């Protein structure tokens, strides 16, 4: 890639296609459909205050959370874009209790399954805070040509072949990995093209930002409480006290920590006994990205991508970001077991 010319996402996919061992262009085509859907969702988000898509849709998703109109729109948009590709045989979404099997003729030889949170943090839309789409891609493990099965989706995060997110913020970025590093593309809205703006993203091994909802302090495990106090103590040698930054939108907090260094923690608590975040389509894809960028992701005790999922929407405690900061927090979890 010539470093002094712009590189579009499409050009990047062509140039790096050979890095993907199975590729005969399927993964590139799949990522292209995510690119398309991301542009469409971005357009709607950017006019949310104008069009009648603010507020909730009057329905609840399977999580029992009020479905925001843009949640539904994003889910429908990504589902349609992925269904229109012959590479995908099934999709699991935060917005649907069961996975969706794609069984039209074009899917007869499909080898990929996609899991996604179509619009994470959507409750922030009405107050103009960044939101994001998170996606995770696996190769199916049941025979090609047969209907996709639940086991195709319940693979550990270590089996992902690609993962990424789109952050709809001050600019719209698509950040993804296929296991060969992490690259970030910024949407140029004047021409509707994603341009390579952050090649080979690396998460600083250390930072001074901790992201956690301290309003839940009383509900946290002892190790997390002790770590929060550690972050707040004065110790100039280790650049403490750290800075607290919590946007309340996972993709935004993750993206900032990926670039600047930092740790995001959503632990178990009496309010969320298993944690709040979803293992399959929130924790695992971001874990793949952070490890590819030199960072770390765990549930406080073990590598998150080693967990064998038992159900589509299972939750997990989540510690993700700069390796040394995640390890600091893990040390407190070991020292003060709940
Ligand atoms: P709380 C949004 O609902 C989300 O899933 C993440 O995007 C965000 O980091 C977290 O929940 C915020 O949860 O309980 O702190 O409001």
Short mmCIF file of C-alpha atoms in Angstrom, two decimals, residues 17-279:
data_model
loop_
_atom_site.label_atom_id
_atom_site.label_comp_id
_atom_site.label_asym_id
_atom_site.label_seq_id
_atom_site.Cartn_x
_atom_site.Cartn_y
_atom_site.Cartn_z
CA UNK A 17 -7.40 -10.40 0.26
CA UNK A 18 -4.55 -12.87 0.05
CA UNK A 19 -3.95 -12.58 3.81
CA UNK A 20 -7.17 -14.48 4.40
CA UNK A 21 -6.44 -18.19 3.91
CA UNK A 22 -9.94 -19.28 2.94
CA UNK A 23 -10.59 -16.28 0.83
CA UNK A 24 -11.94 -16.51 -2.63
CA UNK A 25 -13.32 -13.02 -2.06
CA UNK A 26 -16.13 -14.13 0.25
CA UNK A 27 -14.89 -12.25 3.30
CA UNK A 28 -14.29 -9.10 1.28
CA UNK A 29 -17.82 -9.34 -0.08
CA UNK A 30 -19.17 -9.86 3.43
CA UNK A 31 -17.30 -6.85 4.79
CA UNK A 32 -18.54 -4.83 1.83
CA UNK A 33 -22.13 -5.53 2.84
CA UNK A 34 -21.37 -4.32 6.38
CA UNK A 35 -19.80 -1.21 4.85
CA UNK A 36 -22.96 -0.53 2.84
CA UNK A 37 -25.31 -1.04 5.80
CA UNK A 38 -23.08 1.17 7.96
CA UNK A 39 -23.41 4.04 5.50
CA UNK A 40 -27.19 3.69 5.43
CA UNK A 41 -27.47 3.61 9.24
CA UNK A 42 -25.05 6.52 9.50
CA UNK A 43 -27.31 8.60 7.25
CA UNK A 44 -30.35 7.95 9.45
CA UNK A 45 -28.46 8.60 12.71
CA UNK A 46 -27.25 11.93 11.38
CA UNK A 47 -30.82 13.10 10.82
CA UNK A 48 -32.37 11.43 13.87
CA UNK A 49 -33.41 14.77 15.27
CA UNK A 50 -35.28 15.61 12.08
CA UNK A 51 -36.83 12.40 10.93
CA UNK A 52 -39.37 10.62 13.08
CA UNK A 53 -36.81 8.14 14.41
CA UNK A 54 -36.07 9.55 17.80
CA UNK A 55 -37.40 7.91 20.87
CA UNK A 56 -38.47 4.37 21.36
CA UNK A 57 -40.32 2.16 18.92
CA UNK A 58 -42.89 1.29 21.56
CA UNK A 59 -41.65 -2.28 21.58
CA UNK A 60 -39.17 -4.18 23.73
CA UNK A 61 -36.32 -6.31 22.47
CA UNK A 62 -35.72 -9.77 23.84
CA UNK A 63 -33.65 -8.21 26.58
CA UNK A 64 -36.74 -6.44 27.82
CA UNK A 65 -35.12 -3.13 26.85
CA UNK A 66 -37.18 -0.44 25.12
CA UNK A 67 -36.37 -0.78 21.42
CA UNK A 68 -35.34 2.59 20.07
CA UNK A 69 -36.61 3.22 16.53
CA UNK A 70 -33.04 3.36 15.25
CA UNK A 71 -32.28 0.00 16.93
CA UNK A 72 -34.99 -1.55 14.79
CA UNK A 73 -33.90 0.35 11.70
CA UNK A 74 -30.26 -0.67 12.16
CA UNK A 75 -31.19 -4.30 12.76
CA UNK A 76 -33.34 -4.41 9.63
CA UNK A 77 -30.69 -2.65 7.55
CA UNK A 78 -27.82 -4.97 8.53
CA UNK A 79 -30.03 -8.06 8.28
CA UNK A 80 -31.09 -7.11 4.74
CA UNK A 81 -27.51 -6.31 3.65
CA UNK A 82 -26.19 -9.62 5.00
CA UNK A 83 -29.11 -11.67 3.66
CA UNK A 84 -28.40 -10.27 0.20
CA UNK A 85 -24.90 -11.86 0.29
CA UNK A 86 -24.40 -15.47 -0.64
CA UNK A 87 -21.52 -15.81 1.86
CA UNK A 88 -23.65 -15.72 5.03
CA UNK A 89 -25.81 -18.66 6.16
CA UNK A 90 -27.04 -17.18 9.42
CA UNK A 91 -27.20 -14.11 11.65
CA UNK A 92 -27.62 -13.64 15.40
CA UNK A 93 -28.59 -10.19 16.64
CA UNK A 94 -29.14 -8.58 20.02
CA UNK A 95 -32.57 -7.64 18.68
CA UNK A 96 -33.75 -11.22 18.08
CA UNK A 97 -34.16 -14.07 20.56
CA UNK A 98 -33.16 -16.76 18.04
CA UNK A 99 -30.67 -16.74 15.19
CA UNK A 100 -31.91 -16.10 11.67
CA UNK A 101 -31.11 -18.79 9.07
CA UNK A 102 -30.55 -17.55 5.51
CA UNK A 103 -31.79 -20.34 3.24
CA UNK A 104 -32.41 -18.74 -0.15
CA UNK A 105 -30.73 -20.31 -3.18
CA UNK A 106 -27.82 -17.86 -3.03
CA UNK A 107 -26.90 -19.16 0.45
CA UNK A 108 -26.53 -22.81 -0.63
CA UNK A 109 -22.73 -22.70 -0.28
CA UNK A 110 -22.52 -20.05 2.45
CA UNK A 111 -19.74 -20.64 4.97
CA UNK A 112 -19.99 -17.68 7.39
CA UNK A 113 -22.18 -16.74 10.32
CA UNK A 114 -22.41 -13.20 11.70
CA UNK A 115 -23.31 -12.08 15.22
CA UNK A 116 -24.00 -8.44 15.90
CA UNK A 117 -25.26 -5.69 18.08
CA UNK A 118 -26.77 -3.51 15.35
CA UNK A 119 -26.85 -0.35 17.44
CA UNK A 120 -25.14 -0.44 20.81
CA UNK A 121 -25.77 2.43 23.20
CA UNK A 122 -28.86 3.51 21.27
CA UNK A 123 -30.41 5.11 24.35
CA UNK A 124 -27.78 7.82 23.82
CA UNK A 125 -29.12 8.83 20.41
CA UNK A 126 -31.74 11.23 21.75
CA UNK A 127 -29.01 13.15 23.56
CA UNK A 128 -26.63 13.17 20.60
CA UNK A 129 -24.00 10.88 22.11
CA UNK A 130 -22.00 8.53 19.88
CA UNK A 131 -23.34 5.03 19.30
CA UNK A 132 -21.98 2.00 17.49
CA UNK A 133 -22.50 -1.23 15.58
CA UNK A 134 -20.47 -4.28 16.67
CA UNK A 135 -20.01 -7.40 14.51
CA UNK A 136 -18.35 -10.80 14.85
CA UNK A 137 -17.76 -13.29 12.02
CA UNK A 138 -17.13 -17.05 12.21
CA UNK A 139 -16.88 -19.86 9.70
CA UNK A 140 -19.74 -22.32 10.21
CA UNK A 141 -18.80 -25.67 11.78
CA UNK A 142 -21.81 -27.67 10.53
CA UNK A 143 -21.75 -29.04 6.95
CA UNK A 144 -22.04 -26.44 4.16
CA UNK A 145 -25.35 -26.79 2.37
CA UNK A 146 -27.26 -27.86 5.50
CA UNK A 147 -29.35 -25.45 7.60
CA UNK A 148 -27.22 -23.43 10.01
CA UNK A 149 -27.36 -24.63 13.61
CA UNK A 150 -27.06 -22.98 17.04
CA UNK A 151 -23.62 -24.57 17.47
CA UNK A 152 -22.36 -22.51 14.53
CA UNK A 153 -22.97 -19.43 16.70
CA UNK A 154 -21.82 -20.80 20.08
CA UNK A 155 -18.13 -20.88 19.21
CA UNK A 156 -15.48 -19.41 21.54
CA UNK A 157 -14.23 -15.95 20.56
CA UNK A 158 -10.86 -17.46 19.67
CA UNK A 159 -12.51 -18.97 16.56
CA UNK A 160 -13.56 -15.62 15.08
CA UNK A 161 -12.24 -14.99 11.57
CA UNK A 162 -13.11 -11.28 11.57
CA UNK A 163 -14.63 -8.68 13.89
CA UNK A 164 -15.14 -4.95 14.03
CA UNK A 165 -17.29 -1.99 14.87
CA UNK A 166 -18.65 1.16 13.33
CA UNK A 167 -18.64 4.18 15.63
CA UNK A 168 -21.12 6.90 14.64
CA UNK A 169 -19.45 9.84 16.34
CA UNK A 170 -17.93 13.21 15.46
CA UNK A 171 -16.86 11.25 12.42
CA UNK A 172 -18.03 7.79 11.40
CA UNK A 173 -15.34 5.13 11.50
CA UNK A 174 -15.24 1.45 10.62
CA UNK A 175 -12.55 -0.44 12.55
CA UNK A 176 -11.99 -4.15 11.88
CA UNK A 177 -9.58 -7.06 11.96
CA UNK A 178 -9.29 -10.35 10.06
CA UNK A 179 -6.53 -11.52 12.37
CA UNK A 180 -3.78 -9.51 10.68
CA UNK A 181 -3.82 -6.34 12.77
CA UNK A 182 -6.45 -3.64 13.21
CA UNK A 183 -7.21 -0.94 10.67
CA UNK A 184 -9.53 2.07 10.96
CA UNK A 185 -11.39 3.73 8.09
CA UNK A 186 -13.08 7.12 8.32
CA UNK A 187 -16.17 7.86 6.23
CA UNK A 188 -15.75 10.81 3.88
CA UNK A 189 -19.41 11.84 3.70
CA UNK A 190 -18.80 14.08 0.68
CA UNK A 191 -18.14 11.02 -1.48
CA UNK A 192 -19.62 8.28 0.73
CA UNK A 193 -16.36 6.33 0.91
CA UNK A 194 -14.48 4.89 3.90
CA UNK A 195 -10.83 6.02 3.73
CA UNK A 196 -7.95 4.29 5.58
CA UNK A 197 -7.19 6.82 8.34
CA UNK A 198 -5.78 4.64 11.14
CA UNK A 199 -3.54 1.91 9.67
CA UNK A 200 -2.23 -0.80 11.98
CA UNK A 201 -3.87 0.48 15.18
CA UNK A 202 -1.97 -0.35 18.38
CA UNK A 203 -3.40 -0.02 21.89
CA UNK A 204 -0.82 1.63 24.20
CA UNK A 205 0.29 -0.99 26.80
CA UNK A 206 -0.46 1.52 29.51
CA UNK A 207 -2.72 4.54 29.89
CA UNK A 208 -4.29 6.67 32.57
CA UNK A 209 -7.99 6.38 31.74
CA UNK A 210 -10.38 4.09 33.56
CA UNK A 211 -13.94 3.68 32.30
CA UNK A 212 -16.52 2.31 34.69
CA UNK A 213 -19.96 3.38 35.88
CA UNK A 214 -19.02 4.37 39.43
CA UNK A 215 -22.69 4.93 40.18
CA UNK A 216 -22.82 1.15 40.63
CA UNK A 217 -19.96 1.20 43.15
CA UNK A 218 -21.99 -0.27 46.01
CA UNK A 219 -22.93 -3.22 43.78
CA UNK A 220 -19.39 -4.03 42.66
CA UNK A 221 -17.24 -6.97 43.78
CA UNK A 222 -14.58 -6.10 46.39
CA UNK A 223 -11.74 -6.40 43.86
CA UNK A 224 -13.31 -3.79 41.60
CA UNK A 225 -13.95 -1.43 44.53
CA UNK A 226 -10.29 -1.76 45.56
CA UNK A 227 -9.14 -1.17 41.97
CA UNK A 228 -11.24 2.00 41.69
CA UNK A 229 -9.64 3.35 44.87
CA UNK A 230 -6.22 2.39 43.47
CA UNK A 231 -6.99 4.42 40.33
CA UNK A 232 -7.89 7.42 42.52
CA UNK A 233 -4.84 7.35 44.83
CA UNK A 234 -1.98 9.84 44.38
CA UNK A 235 1.13 8.12 43.07
CA UNK A 236 3.05 10.22 40.57
CA UNK A 237 5.44 7.36 39.80
CA UNK A 238 2.56 5.41 38.26
CA UNK A 239 0.79 8.47 36.87
CA UNK A 240 -2.08 8.21 39.36
CA UNK A 241 -4.74 9.36 40.02
CA UNK A 242 -5.99 8.21 36.64
CA UNK A 243 -8.66 10.07 34.71
CA UNK A 244 -12.23 8.77 34.80
CA UNK A 245 -13.99 8.77 31.42
CA UNK A 246 -17.30 6.96 30.96
CA UNK A 247 -19.45 7.82 27.93
CA UNK A 248 -22.01 5.09 28.54
CA UNK A 249 -21.55 3.87 24.98
CA UNK A 250 -19.29 0.81 24.86
CA UNK A 251 -17.99 1.37 21.33
CA UNK A 252 -17.06 4.98 22.12
CA UNK A 253 -15.32 4.13 25.40
CA UNK A 254 -13.54 1.22 23.72
CA UNK A 255 -12.47 3.31 20.71
CA UNK A 256 -10.99 6.05 22.90
CA UNK A 257 -9.09 3.53 25.04
CA UNK A 258 -7.85 1.70 21.92
CA UNK A 259 -6.29 4.93 20.68
CA UNK A 260 -5.21 6.62 23.92
CA UNK A 261 -4.77 3.67 26.25
CA UNK A 262 -7.04 2.88 29.14
CA UNK A 263 -9.26 0.21 30.65
CA UNK A 264 -13.04 -0.28 30.39
CA UNK A 265 -14.70 -2.41 33.07
CA UNK A 266 -18.26 -3.65 33.30
CA UNK A 267 -18.11 -6.12 36.20
CA UNK A 268 -20.69 -8.31 37.83
CA UNK A 269 -22.78 -6.55 40.44
CA UNK A 270 -25.86 -7.09 42.49
CA UNK A 271 -27.73 -5.29 39.68
CA UNK A 272 -26.13 -7.48 37.00
CA UNK A 273 -25.05 -10.77 38.60
CA UNK A 274 -23.40 -11.99 35.38
CA UNK A 275 -22.36 -8.56 34.13
CA UNK A 276 -24.33 -6.56 31.57
CA UNK A 277 -22.42 -6.95 28.32
CA UNK A 278 -23.15 -9.78 25.88
CA UNK A 279 -20.33 -12.28 25.39
#
